[in-house]
mmCIF file of C-alpha atoms and ligand atoms in Angstrom:
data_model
loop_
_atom_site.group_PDB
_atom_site.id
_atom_site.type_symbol
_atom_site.label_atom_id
_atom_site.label_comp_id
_atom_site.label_asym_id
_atom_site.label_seq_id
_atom_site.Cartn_x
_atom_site.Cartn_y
_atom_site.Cartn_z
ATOM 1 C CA UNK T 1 0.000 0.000 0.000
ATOM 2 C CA UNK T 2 0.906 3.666 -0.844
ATOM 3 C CA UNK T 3 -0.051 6.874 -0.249
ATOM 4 C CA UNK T 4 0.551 10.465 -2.634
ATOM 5 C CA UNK T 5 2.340 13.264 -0.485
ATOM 6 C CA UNK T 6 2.195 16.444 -1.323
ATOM 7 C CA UNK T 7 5.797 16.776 -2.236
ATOM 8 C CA UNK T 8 5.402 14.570 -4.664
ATOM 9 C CA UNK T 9 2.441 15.478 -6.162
ATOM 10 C CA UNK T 10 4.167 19.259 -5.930
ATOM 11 C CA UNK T 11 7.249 17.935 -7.941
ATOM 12 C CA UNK T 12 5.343 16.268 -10.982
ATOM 13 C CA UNK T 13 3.266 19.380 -11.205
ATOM 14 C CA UNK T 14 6.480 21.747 -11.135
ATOM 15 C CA UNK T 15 9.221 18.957 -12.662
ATOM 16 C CA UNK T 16 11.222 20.254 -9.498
ATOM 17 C CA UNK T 17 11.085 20.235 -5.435
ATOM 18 C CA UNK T 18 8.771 22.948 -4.111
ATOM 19 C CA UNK T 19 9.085 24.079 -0.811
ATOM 20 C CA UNK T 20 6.457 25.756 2.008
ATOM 21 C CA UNK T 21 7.676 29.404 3.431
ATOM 22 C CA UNK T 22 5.317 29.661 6.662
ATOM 23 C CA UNK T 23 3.940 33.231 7.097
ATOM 24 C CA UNK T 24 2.382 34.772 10.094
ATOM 25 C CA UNK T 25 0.595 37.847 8.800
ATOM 26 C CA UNK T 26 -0.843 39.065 12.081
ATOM 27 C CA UNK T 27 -4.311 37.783 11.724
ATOM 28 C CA UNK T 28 -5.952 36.441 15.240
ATOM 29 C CA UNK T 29 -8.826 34.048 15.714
ATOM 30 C CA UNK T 30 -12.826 34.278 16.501
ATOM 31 C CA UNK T 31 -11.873 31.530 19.092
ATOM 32 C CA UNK T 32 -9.459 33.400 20.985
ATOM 33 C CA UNK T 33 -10.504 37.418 20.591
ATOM 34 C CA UNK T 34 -14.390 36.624 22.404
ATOM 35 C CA UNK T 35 -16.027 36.203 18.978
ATOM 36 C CA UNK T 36 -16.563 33.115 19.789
ATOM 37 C CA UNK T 37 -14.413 32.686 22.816
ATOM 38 C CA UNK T 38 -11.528 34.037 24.395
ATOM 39 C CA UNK T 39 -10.123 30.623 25.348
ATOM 40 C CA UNK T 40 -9.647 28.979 22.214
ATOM 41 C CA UNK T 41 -9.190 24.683 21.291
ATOM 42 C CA UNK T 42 -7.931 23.253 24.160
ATOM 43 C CA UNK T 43 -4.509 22.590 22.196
ATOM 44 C CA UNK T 44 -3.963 25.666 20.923
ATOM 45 C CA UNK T 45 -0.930 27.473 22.735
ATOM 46 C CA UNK T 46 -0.047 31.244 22.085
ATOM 47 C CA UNK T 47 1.055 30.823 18.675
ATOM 48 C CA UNK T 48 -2.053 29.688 16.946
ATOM 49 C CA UNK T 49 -0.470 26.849 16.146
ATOM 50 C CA UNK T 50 2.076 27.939 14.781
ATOM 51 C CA UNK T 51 5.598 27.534 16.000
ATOM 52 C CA UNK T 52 7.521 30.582 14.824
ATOM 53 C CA UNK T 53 7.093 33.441 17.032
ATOM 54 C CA UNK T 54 9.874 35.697 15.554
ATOM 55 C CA UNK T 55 8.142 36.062 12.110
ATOM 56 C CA UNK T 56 5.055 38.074 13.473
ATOM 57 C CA UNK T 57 7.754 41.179 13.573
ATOM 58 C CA UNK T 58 9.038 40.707 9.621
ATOM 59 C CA UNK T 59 6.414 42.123 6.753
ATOM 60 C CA UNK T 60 4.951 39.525 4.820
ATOM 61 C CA UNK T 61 7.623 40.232 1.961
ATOM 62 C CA UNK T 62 10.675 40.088 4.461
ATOM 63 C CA UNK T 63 9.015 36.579 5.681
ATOM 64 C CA UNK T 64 9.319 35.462 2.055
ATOM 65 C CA UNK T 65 12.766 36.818 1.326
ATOM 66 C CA UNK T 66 13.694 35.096 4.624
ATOM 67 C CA UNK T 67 12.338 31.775 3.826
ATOM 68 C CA UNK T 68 13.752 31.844 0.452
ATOM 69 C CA UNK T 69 17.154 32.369 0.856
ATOM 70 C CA UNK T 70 17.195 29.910 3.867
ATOM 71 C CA UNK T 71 15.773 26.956 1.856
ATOM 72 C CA UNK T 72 17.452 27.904 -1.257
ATOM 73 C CA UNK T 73 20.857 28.089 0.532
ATOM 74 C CA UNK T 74 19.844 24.507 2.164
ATOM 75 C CA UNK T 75 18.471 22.948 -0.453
ATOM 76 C CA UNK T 76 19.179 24.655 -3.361
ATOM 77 C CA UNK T 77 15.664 25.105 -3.324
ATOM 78 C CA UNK T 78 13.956 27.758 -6.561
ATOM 79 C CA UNK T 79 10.149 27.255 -5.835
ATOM 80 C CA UNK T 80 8.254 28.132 -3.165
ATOM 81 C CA UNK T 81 4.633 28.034 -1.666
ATOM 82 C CA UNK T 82 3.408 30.897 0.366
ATOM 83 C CA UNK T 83 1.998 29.216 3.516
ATOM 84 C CA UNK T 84 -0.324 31.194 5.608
ATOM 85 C CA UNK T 85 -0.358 29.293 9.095
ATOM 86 C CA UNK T 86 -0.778 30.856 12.212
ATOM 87 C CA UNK T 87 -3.830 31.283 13.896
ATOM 88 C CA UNK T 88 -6.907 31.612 11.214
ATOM 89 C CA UNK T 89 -5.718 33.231 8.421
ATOM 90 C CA UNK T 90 -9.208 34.415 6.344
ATOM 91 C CA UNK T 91 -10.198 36.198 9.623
ATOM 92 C CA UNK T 92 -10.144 40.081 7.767
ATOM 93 C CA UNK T 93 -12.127 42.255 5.290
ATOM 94 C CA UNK T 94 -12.134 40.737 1.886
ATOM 95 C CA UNK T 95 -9.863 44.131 0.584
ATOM 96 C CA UNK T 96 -7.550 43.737 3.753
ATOM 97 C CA UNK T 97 -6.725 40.153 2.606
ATOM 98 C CA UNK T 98 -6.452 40.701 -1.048
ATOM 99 C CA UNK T 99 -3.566 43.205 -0.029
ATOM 100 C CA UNK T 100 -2.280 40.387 2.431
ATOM 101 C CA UNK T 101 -2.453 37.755 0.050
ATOM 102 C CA UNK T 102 -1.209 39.336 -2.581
ATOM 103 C CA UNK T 103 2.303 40.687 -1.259
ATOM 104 C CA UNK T 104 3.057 37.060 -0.933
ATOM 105 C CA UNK T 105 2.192 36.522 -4.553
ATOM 106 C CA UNK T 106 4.132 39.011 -6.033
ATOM 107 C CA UNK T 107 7.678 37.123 -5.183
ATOM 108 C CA UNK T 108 7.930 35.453 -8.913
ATOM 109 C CA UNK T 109 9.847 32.459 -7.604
ATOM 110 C CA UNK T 110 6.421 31.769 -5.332
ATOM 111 C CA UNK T 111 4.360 29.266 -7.649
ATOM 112 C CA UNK T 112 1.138 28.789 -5.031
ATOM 113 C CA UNK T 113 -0.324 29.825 -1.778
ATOM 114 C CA UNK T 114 -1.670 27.845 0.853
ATOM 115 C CA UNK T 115 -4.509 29.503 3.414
ATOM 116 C CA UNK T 116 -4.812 27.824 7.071
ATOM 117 C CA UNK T 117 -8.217 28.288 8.216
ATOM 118 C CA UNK T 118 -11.375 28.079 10.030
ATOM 119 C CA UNK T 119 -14.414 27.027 7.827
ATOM 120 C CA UNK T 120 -16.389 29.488 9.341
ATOM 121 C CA UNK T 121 -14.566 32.364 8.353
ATOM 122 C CA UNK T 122 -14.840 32.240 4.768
ATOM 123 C CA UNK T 123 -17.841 33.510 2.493
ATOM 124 C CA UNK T 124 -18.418 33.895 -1.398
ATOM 125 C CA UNK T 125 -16.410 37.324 -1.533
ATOM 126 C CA UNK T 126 -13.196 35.559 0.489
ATOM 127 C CA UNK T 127 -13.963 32.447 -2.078
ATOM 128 C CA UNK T 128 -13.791 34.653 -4.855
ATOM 129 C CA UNK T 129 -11.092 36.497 -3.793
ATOM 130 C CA UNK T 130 -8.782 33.173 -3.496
ATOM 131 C CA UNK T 131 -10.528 31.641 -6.471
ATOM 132 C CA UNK T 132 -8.601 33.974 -8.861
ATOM 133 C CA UNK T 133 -5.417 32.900 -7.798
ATOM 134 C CA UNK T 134 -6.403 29.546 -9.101
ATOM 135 C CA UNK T 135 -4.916 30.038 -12.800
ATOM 136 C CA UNK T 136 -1.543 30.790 -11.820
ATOM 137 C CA UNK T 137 -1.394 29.428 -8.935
ATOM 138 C CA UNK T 138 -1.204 25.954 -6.986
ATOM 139 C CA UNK T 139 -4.143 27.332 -4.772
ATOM 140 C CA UNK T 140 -5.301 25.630 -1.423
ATOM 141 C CA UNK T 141 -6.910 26.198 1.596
ATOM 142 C CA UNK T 142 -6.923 24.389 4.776
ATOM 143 C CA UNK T 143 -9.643 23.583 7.135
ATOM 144 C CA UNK T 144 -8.927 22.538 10.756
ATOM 145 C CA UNK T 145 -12.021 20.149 10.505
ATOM 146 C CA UNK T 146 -9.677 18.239 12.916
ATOM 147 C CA UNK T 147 -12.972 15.413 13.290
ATOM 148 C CA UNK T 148 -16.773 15.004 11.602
ATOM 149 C CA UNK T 149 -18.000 14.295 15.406
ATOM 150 C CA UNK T 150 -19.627 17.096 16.839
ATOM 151 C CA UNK T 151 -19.471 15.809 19.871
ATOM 152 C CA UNK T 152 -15.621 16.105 20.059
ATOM 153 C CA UNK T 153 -15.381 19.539 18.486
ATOM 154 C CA UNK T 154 -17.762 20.149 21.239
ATOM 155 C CA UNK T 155 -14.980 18.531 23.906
ATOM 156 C CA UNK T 156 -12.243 20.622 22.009
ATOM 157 C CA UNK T 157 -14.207 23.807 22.185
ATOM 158 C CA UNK T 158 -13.902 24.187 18.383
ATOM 159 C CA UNK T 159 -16.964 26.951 18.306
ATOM 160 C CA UNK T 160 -18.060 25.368 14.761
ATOM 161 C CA UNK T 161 -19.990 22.008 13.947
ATOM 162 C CA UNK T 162 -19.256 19.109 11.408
ATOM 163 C CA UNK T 163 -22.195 20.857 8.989
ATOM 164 C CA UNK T 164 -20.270 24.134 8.883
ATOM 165 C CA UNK T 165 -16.937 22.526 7.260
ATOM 166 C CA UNK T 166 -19.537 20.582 4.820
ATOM 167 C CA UNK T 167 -20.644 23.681 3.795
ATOM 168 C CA UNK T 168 -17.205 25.402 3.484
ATOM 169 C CA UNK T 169 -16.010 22.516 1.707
ATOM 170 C CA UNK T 170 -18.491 22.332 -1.287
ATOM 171 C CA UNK T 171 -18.380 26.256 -1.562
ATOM 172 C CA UNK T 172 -14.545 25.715 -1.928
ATOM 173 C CA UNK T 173 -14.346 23.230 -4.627
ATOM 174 C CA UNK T 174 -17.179 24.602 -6.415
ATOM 175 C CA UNK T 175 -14.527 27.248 -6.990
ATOM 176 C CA UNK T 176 -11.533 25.167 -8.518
ATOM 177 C CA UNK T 177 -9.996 26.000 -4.940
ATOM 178 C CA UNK T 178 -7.964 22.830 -3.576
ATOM 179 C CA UNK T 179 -8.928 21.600 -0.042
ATOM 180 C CA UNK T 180 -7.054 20.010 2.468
ATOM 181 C CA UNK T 181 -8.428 19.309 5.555
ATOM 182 C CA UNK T 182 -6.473 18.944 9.027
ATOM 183 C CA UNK T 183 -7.885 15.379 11.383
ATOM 184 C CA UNK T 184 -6.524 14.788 14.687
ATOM 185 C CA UNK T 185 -6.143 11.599 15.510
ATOM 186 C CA UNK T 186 -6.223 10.380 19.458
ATOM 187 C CA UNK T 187 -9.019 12.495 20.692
ATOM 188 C CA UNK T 188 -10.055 11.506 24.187
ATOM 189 C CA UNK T 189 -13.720 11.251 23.241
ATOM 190 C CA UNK T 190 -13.314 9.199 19.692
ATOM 191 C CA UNK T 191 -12.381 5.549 19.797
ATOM 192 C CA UNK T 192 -10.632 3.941 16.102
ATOM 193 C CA UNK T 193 -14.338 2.907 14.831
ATOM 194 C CA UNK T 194 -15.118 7.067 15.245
ATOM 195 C CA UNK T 195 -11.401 7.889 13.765
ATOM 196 C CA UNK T 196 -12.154 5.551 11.066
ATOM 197 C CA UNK T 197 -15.450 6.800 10.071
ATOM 198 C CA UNK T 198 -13.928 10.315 9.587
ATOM 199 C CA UNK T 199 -12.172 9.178 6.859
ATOM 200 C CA UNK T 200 -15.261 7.857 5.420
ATOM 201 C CA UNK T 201 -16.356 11.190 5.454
ATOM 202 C CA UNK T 202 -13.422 12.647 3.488
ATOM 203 C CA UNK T 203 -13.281 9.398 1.011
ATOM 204 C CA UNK T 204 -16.671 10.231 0.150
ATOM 205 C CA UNK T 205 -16.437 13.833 -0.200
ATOM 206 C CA UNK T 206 -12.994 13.209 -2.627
ATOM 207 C CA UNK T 207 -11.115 15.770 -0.157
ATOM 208 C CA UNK T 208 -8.054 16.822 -1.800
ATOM 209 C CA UNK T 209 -5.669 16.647 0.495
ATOM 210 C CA UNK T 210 -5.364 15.621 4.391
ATOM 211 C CA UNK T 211 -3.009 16.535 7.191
ATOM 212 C CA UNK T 212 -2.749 14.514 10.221
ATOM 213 C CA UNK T 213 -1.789 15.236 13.848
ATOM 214 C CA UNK T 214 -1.679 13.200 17.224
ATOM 215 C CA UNK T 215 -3.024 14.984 19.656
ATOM 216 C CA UNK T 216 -0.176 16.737 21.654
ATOM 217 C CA UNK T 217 -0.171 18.672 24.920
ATOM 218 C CA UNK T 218 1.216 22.159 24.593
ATOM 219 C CA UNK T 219 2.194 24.413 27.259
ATOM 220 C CA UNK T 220 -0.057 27.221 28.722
ATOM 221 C CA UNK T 221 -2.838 24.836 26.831
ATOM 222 C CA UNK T 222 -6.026 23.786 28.352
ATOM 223 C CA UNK T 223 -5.564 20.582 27.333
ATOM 224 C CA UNK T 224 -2.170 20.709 29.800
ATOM 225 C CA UNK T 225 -4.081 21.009 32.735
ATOM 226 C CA UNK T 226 -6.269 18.125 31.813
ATOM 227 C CA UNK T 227 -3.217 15.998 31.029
ATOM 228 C CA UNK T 228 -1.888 16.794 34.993
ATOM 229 C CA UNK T 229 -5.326 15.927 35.751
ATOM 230 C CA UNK T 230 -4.951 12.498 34.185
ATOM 231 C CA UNK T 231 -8.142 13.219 32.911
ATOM 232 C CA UNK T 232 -6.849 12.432 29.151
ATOM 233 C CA UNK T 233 -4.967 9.141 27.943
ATOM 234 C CA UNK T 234 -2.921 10.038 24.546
ATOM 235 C CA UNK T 235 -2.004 7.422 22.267
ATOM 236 C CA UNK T 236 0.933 5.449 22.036
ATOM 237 C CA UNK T 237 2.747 5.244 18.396
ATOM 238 C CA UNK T 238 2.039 2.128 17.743
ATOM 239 C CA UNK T 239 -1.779 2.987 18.099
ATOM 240 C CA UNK T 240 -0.993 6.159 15.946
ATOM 241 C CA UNK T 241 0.897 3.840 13.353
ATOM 242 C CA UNK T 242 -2.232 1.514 13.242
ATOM 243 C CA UNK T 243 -4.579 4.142 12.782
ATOM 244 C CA UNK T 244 -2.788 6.176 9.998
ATOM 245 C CA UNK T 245 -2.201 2.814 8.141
ATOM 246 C CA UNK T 246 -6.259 1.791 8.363
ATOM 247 C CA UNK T 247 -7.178 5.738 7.441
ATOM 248 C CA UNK T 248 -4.721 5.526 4.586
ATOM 249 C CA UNK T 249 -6.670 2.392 3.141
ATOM 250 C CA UNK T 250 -9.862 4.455 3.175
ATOM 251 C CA UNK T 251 -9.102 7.515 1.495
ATOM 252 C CA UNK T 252 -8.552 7.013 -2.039
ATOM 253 C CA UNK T 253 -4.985 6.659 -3.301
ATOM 254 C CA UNK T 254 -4.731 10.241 -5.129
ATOM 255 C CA UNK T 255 -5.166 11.653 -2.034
ATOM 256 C CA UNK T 256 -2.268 14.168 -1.364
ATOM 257 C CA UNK T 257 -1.085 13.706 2.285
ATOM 258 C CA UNK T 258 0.200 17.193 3.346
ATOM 259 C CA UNK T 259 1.612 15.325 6.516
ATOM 260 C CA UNK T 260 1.548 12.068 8.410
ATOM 261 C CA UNK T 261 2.944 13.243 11.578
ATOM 262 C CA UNK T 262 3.790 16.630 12.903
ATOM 263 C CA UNK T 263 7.271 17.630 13.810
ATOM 264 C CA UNK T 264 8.872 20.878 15.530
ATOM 265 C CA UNK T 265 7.532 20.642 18.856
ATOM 266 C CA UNK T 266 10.853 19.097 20.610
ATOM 267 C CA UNK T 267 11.560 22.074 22.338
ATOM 268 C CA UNK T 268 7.994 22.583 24.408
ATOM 269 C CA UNK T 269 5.898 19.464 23.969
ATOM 270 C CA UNK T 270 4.664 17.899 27.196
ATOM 271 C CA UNK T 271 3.459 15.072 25.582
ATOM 272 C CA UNK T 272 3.428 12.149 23.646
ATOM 273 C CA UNK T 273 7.344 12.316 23.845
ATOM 274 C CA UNK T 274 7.400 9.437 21.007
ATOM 275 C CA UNK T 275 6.141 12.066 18.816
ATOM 276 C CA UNK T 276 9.842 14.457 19.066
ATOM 277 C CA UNK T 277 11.058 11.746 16.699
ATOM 278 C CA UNK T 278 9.030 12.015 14.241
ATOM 279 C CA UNK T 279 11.820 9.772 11.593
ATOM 280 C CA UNK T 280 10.953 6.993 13.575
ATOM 281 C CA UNK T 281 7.390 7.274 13.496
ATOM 282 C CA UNK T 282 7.710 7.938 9.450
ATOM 283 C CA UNK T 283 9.411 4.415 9.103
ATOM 284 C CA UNK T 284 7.327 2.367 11.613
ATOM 285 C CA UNK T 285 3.987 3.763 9.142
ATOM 286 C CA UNK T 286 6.058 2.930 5.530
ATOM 287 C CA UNK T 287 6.994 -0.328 7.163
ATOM 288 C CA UNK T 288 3.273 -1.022 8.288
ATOM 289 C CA UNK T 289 2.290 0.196 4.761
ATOM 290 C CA UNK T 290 4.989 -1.959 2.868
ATOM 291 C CA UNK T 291 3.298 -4.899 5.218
ATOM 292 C CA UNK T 292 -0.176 -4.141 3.933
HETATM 293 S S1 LIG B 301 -9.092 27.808 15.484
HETATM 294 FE FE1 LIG B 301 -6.862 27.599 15.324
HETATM 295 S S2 LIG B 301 -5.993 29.524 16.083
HETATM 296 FE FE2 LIG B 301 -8.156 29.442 16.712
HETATM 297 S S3 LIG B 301 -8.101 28.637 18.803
HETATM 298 FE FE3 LIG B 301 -8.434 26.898 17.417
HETATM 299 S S4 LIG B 301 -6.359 26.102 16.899
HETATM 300 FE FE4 LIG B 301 -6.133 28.157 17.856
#
């Protein structure tokens, strides 16, 4: 068994590598400013979610220049995708984020952009707006659907329901606009059956792309003080290997897997501490894979 990442599927498109430059353009979150709440998901630290806190000081075109010369002088790297990560990044006046948006475009050796967001924060004029990128470039957006139970983005104090992506989602494609959706996998009120029948869900709905996460306990998180509590039990990697494999066989094989297991957290993580290797993890899935 196999699966499509998205490097791959971003190096047959562009006959070369293509790398992410992660942006923070200073946009906050209905979940955190008392839209919606002031205390955001329970795993969301200070960052958004995002793990660069230095970049929030840089202009969206010194963030690009930045990124770009550090990959290109790693990697030799000469395409880039503008990645719009932290926090929810849609959350503005249509003509603030056109502005926004399009100071990351205008870098020519940045072939596509890639929104994170909420999929309650979009409408047809933010749709529109990111639909004309579509021609020229490799245009996404992604949803933190994180789960279709309602009942754990209710645990996770998500502010937004399963119907609300649904409805996000087919306004999205209808637009040419490719969609990957974030799952978390390990949530405290989902066993595998529930895990499993979210990607169901996104098998039937031909998602375009997926990116998975364990649960993980950040500091200063709400999520860190049920951890303490015991009150949560996180899974072990072999669980997280098992499930990955058996959500792989569901979705269909063209699905482009933005990422199997997150990285970057060495530094603060609480826990699961099997998840600061994430190499390991990598192998123990394309071993389980090669098995299947
Ligand atoms: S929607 Fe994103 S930025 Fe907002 S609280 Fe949740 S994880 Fe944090």
């Amino acid at each position: 068994m196999d699966y499509y990442p998205l490097s791959a599927y971003l190096k047959d498109k562009f006959k070369e590598k293509v790398y992410k430059i992660t942006i923070d353009a200073g946009f906050t979150c209905p979940n955190r400013d008392g839209s919606i709440s002031t205390s955001g998901c329970v795993f969301c630290d200070d960052g958004g979610s995002f793990s660069n806190a230095h970049s929030r000081l840089l202009s969206i075109s010194q963030q690009i220049e930045t990124g770009i010369k550090a990959q290109h002088d790693r990697f030799g790297a000469n395409k880039f995708m503008a990645y719009f990560q932290a926090f929810t990044n849609t959350y503005k006046p249509v003509n603030e984020l056109e502005k926004i948006y399009k100071e990351a475009l205008k870098n020519p050796q940045i072939v596509g952009i890639s929104i994170g967001t909420r999929p309650d924060c979009v409408d047809d004029k933010k749709l529109d707006l990111i639909s004309s990128f579509v021609p020229n470039y490799e245009t996404w957006i992604e949803y933190g659907l994180q789960t279709i139970h309602d009942k754990s983005l209710k645990w996770m104090n998500r502010g937004h329901d399963y119907a609300t992506f649904e409805k996000a989602y087919l306004q999205t494609k209808r637009r040419g606009i490719k969609v990957c959706a974030h799952v978390i996998l390990g949530l405290p009120t989902e066993d595998k059956e529930d895990m499993l029948q979210t990607a169901e869900k996104l098998a039937k709905l031909k998602v375009d792309g997926v990116k998975f996460h364990a649960l993980c306990v950040m500091p200063n998180t709400k999520l860190e003080q049920m951890y303490k509590n015991n009150e949560i039990k996180l899974l072990e990697e072999d669980e997280y290997v098992d499930i990955i494999c058996e959500f792989l066989k569901i979705l269909p094989s063209d699905t482009i897997i933005h990422r199997l297991c997150a990285n970057g957290y060495a530094k603060t993580m609480i826990a699961p501490l099997w998840l600061n290797d994430k190499w390991s993890t990598l192998n123990k899935i394309n071993q389980k894979l090669k098995e299947l």
